[in-house]
GROMACS .gro file of C-alpha atoms in nm:
model
  139
    1MET     CA    1  -1.165   1.713  -0.501
    2VAL     CA    2  -1.082   1.359  -0.396
    3SER     CA    3  -1.368   1.112  -0.364
    4LEU     CA    4  -1.312   0.769  -0.210
    5LEU     CA    5  -1.548   0.474  -0.230
    6LEU     CA    6  -1.500   0.136  -0.068
    7TYR     CA    7  -1.712  -0.128  -0.235
    8LEU     CA    8  -1.746  -0.500  -0.295
    9ARG     CA    9  -1.710  -0.681  -0.621
   10LYS     CA   10  -2.005  -0.907  -0.554
   11TYR     CA   11  -1.981  -1.091  -0.884
   12LYS     CA   12  -1.637  -1.222  -0.792
   13LYS     CA   13  -1.683  -1.441  -0.487
   14ASP     CA   14  -1.451  -1.701  -0.343
   15ARG     CA   15  -1.573  -2.054  -0.273
   16VAL     CA   16  -1.712  -1.959   0.070
   17GLY     CA   17  -1.907  -1.664  -0.070
   18ARG     CA   18  -1.682  -1.376   0.036
   19SER     CA   19  -1.626  -1.078  -0.193
   20THR     CA   20  -1.313  -0.866  -0.220
   21ILE     CA   21  -1.321  -0.507  -0.092
   22TYR     CA   22  -1.201  -0.252  -0.348
   23VAL     CA   23  -1.115   0.117  -0.324
   24ARG     CA   24  -1.222   0.354  -0.599
   25ILE     CA   25  -1.053   0.694  -0.617
   26THR     CA   26  -1.228   0.959  -0.824
   27ILE     CA   27  -1.069   1.296  -0.904
   28ASP     CA   28  -1.220   1.527  -1.164
   29GLY     CA   29  -1.435   1.243  -1.298
   30LYS     CA   30  -1.137   1.014  -1.358
   31ARG     CA   31  -1.121   0.684  -1.169
   32ALA     CA   32  -0.857   0.450  -1.038
   33GLU     CA   33  -0.925   0.133  -0.844
   34PHE     CA   34  -0.731  -0.120  -0.642
   35SER     CA   35  -0.801  -0.414  -0.417
   36THR     CA   36  -0.756  -0.392  -0.041
   37GLY     CA   37  -0.675  -0.762  -0.039
   38ARG     CA   38  -0.944  -0.821   0.222
   39LYS     CA   39  -1.264  -1.020   0.178
   40VAL     CA   40  -1.600  -1.010   0.354
   41GLN     CA   41  -1.942  -1.172   0.333
   42PRO     CA   42  -2.169  -0.940   0.128
   43ARG     CA   43  -2.454  -0.974   0.381
   44ILE     CA   44  -2.253  -0.787   0.649
   45TRP     CA   45  -2.120  -0.513   0.418
   46ASP     CA   46  -2.265  -0.163   0.462
   47ALA     CA   47  -2.232  -0.007   0.116
   48ALA     CA   48  -2.351   0.335   0.232
   49TYR     CA   49  -2.067   0.374   0.482
   50GLY     CA   50  -1.810   0.148   0.317
   51LYS     CA   51  -1.758  -0.066   0.623
   52VAL     CA   52  -1.844  -0.400   0.776
   53LEU     CA   53  -2.138  -0.435   1.014
   54GLY     CA   54  -2.083  -0.593   1.353
   55PHE     CA   55  -1.887  -0.563   1.674
   56SER     CA   56  -1.659  -0.866   1.680
   57GLN     CA   57  -1.285  -0.822   1.713
   58GLU     CA   58  -1.235  -0.929   1.350
   59VAL     CA   59  -1.491  -0.675   1.226
   60ARG     CA   60  -1.338  -0.394   1.433
   61GLN     CA   61  -0.992  -0.474   1.299
   62LEU     CA   62  -1.116  -0.478   0.941
   63ASN     CA   63  -1.302  -0.148   0.984
   64SER     CA   64  -0.991   0.003   1.143
   65TYR     CA   65  -0.784  -0.115   0.847
   66LEU     CA   66  -1.031   0.037   0.599
   67SER     CA   67  -1.033   0.363   0.793
   68LYS     CA   68  -0.653   0.370   0.782
   69ILE     CA   69  -0.663   0.326   0.404
   70ARG     CA   70  -0.895   0.628   0.374
   71THR     CA   71  -0.674   0.838   0.601
   72ASP     CA   72  -0.355   0.737   0.423
   73LEU     CA   73  -0.505   0.817   0.083
   74TYR     CA   74  -0.600   1.168   0.197
   75LEU     CA   75  -0.250   1.215   0.343
   76HIS     CA   76  -0.092   1.105   0.014
   77ALA     CA   77  -0.319   1.349  -0.172
   78ASP     CA   78  -0.200   1.632   0.054
   79LYS     CA   79   0.166   1.532  -0.001
   80LEU     CA   80   0.121   1.533  -0.378
   81ARG     CA   81  -0.037   1.880  -0.362
   82ASP     CA   82   0.238   2.009  -0.132
   83ARG     CA   83   0.506   1.887  -0.375
   84GLY     CA   84   0.331   2.071  -0.656
   85GLN     CA   85   0.261   1.753  -0.848
   86VAL     CA   86  -0.052   1.703  -1.052
   87LEU     CA   87  -0.313   1.522  -0.844
   88THR     CA   88  -0.494   1.259  -1.048
   89ALA     CA   89  -0.667   0.938  -0.948
   90VAL     CA   90  -0.383   0.735  -1.098
   91SER     CA   91  -0.107   0.943  -0.936
   92LEU     CA   92  -0.277   0.913  -0.595
   93LYS     CA   93  -0.315   0.536  -0.635
   94GLU     CA   94   0.048   0.499  -0.740
   95SER     CA   95   0.166   0.716  -0.453
   96TYR     CA   96  -0.034   0.514  -0.199
   97LEU     CA   97   0.083   0.179  -0.339
   98GLY     CA   98   0.444   0.299  -0.362
   99LEU     CA   99   0.459   0.264  -0.739
  100ASP     CA  100   0.571   0.624  -0.793
  101LYS     CA  101   0.914   0.566  -0.641
  102PRO     CA  102   1.195   0.455  -0.867
  103SER     CA  103   1.277   0.091  -0.809
  104LYS     CA  104   1.624  -0.013  -0.705
  105MET     CA  105   1.816  -0.315  -0.813
  106LEU     CA  106   1.944  -0.554  -0.549
  107LEU     CA  107   2.302  -0.452  -0.617
  108GLU     CA  108   2.224  -0.086  -0.538
  109ILE     CA  109   2.053  -0.180  -0.211
  110PHE     CA  110   2.346  -0.402  -0.115
  111GLN     CA  111   2.597  -0.126  -0.184
  112GLU     CA  112   2.393   0.127   0.020
  113HIS     CA  113   2.376  -0.119   0.308
  114ASN     CA  114   2.751  -0.179   0.299
  115GLY     CA  115   2.821   0.194   0.282
  116ALA     CA  116   2.605   0.258   0.586
  117ASN     CA  117   2.770  -0.024   0.782
  118LYS     CA  118   3.118   0.106   0.706
  119THR     CA  119   3.040   0.418   0.904
  120VAL     CA  120   2.844   0.247   1.184
  121CYS     CA  121   3.085  -0.029   1.279
  122PRO     CA  122   3.407   0.018   1.084
  123ASP     CA  123   3.629  -0.211   1.295
  124GLU     CA  124   3.397  -0.510   1.298
  125MET     CA  125   3.285  -0.487   0.937
  126ALA     CA  126   3.611  -0.384   0.770
  127TYR     CA  127   3.725  -0.737   0.693
  128VAL     CA  128   3.383  -0.861   0.584
  129LEU     CA  129   3.312  -0.562   0.366
  130SER     CA  130   3.654  -0.571   0.201
  131ALA     CA  131   3.606  -0.938   0.116
  132VAL     CA  132   3.257  -0.873  -0.020
  133ASP     CA  133   3.371  -0.569  -0.217
  134THR     CA  134   3.655  -0.755  -0.386
  135GLU     CA  135   3.469  -1.078  -0.454
  136ILE     CA  136   3.123  -0.953  -0.547
  137PHE     CA  137   3.201  -0.605  -0.675
  138PRO     CA  138   3.532  -0.631  -0.857
  139GLU     CA  139   3.642  -0.300  -0.998
   0.00000   0.00000   0.00000
């Protein structure tokens, strides 16, 4: 079972007194945590519900963002289960943050882009791509 907790690290405040909002994922007693990158004044944080108190536009946007994080984490948990992968707190965190995907080098991305453009606009890109292929990617 996946348990999510949004909480503040009150002991780490910025110079105006705001604390960072963190997400804690717990699965089978094992935890993983990450920062949402958002900060809030501790006096308007509702720890019981993991959201900000108030009705201003800024508060509504922040609460919407936090709700989206919760929803996305549950969706990622479902995807991991559907793929037959082991669901752990760390694997869910990595899946949500995109750390589970193999990274690509710039050269690979460039070659994929050029390959896609050869089929999309062959007449316009033929000269450019041939020059790039011979100068940057000599065989």
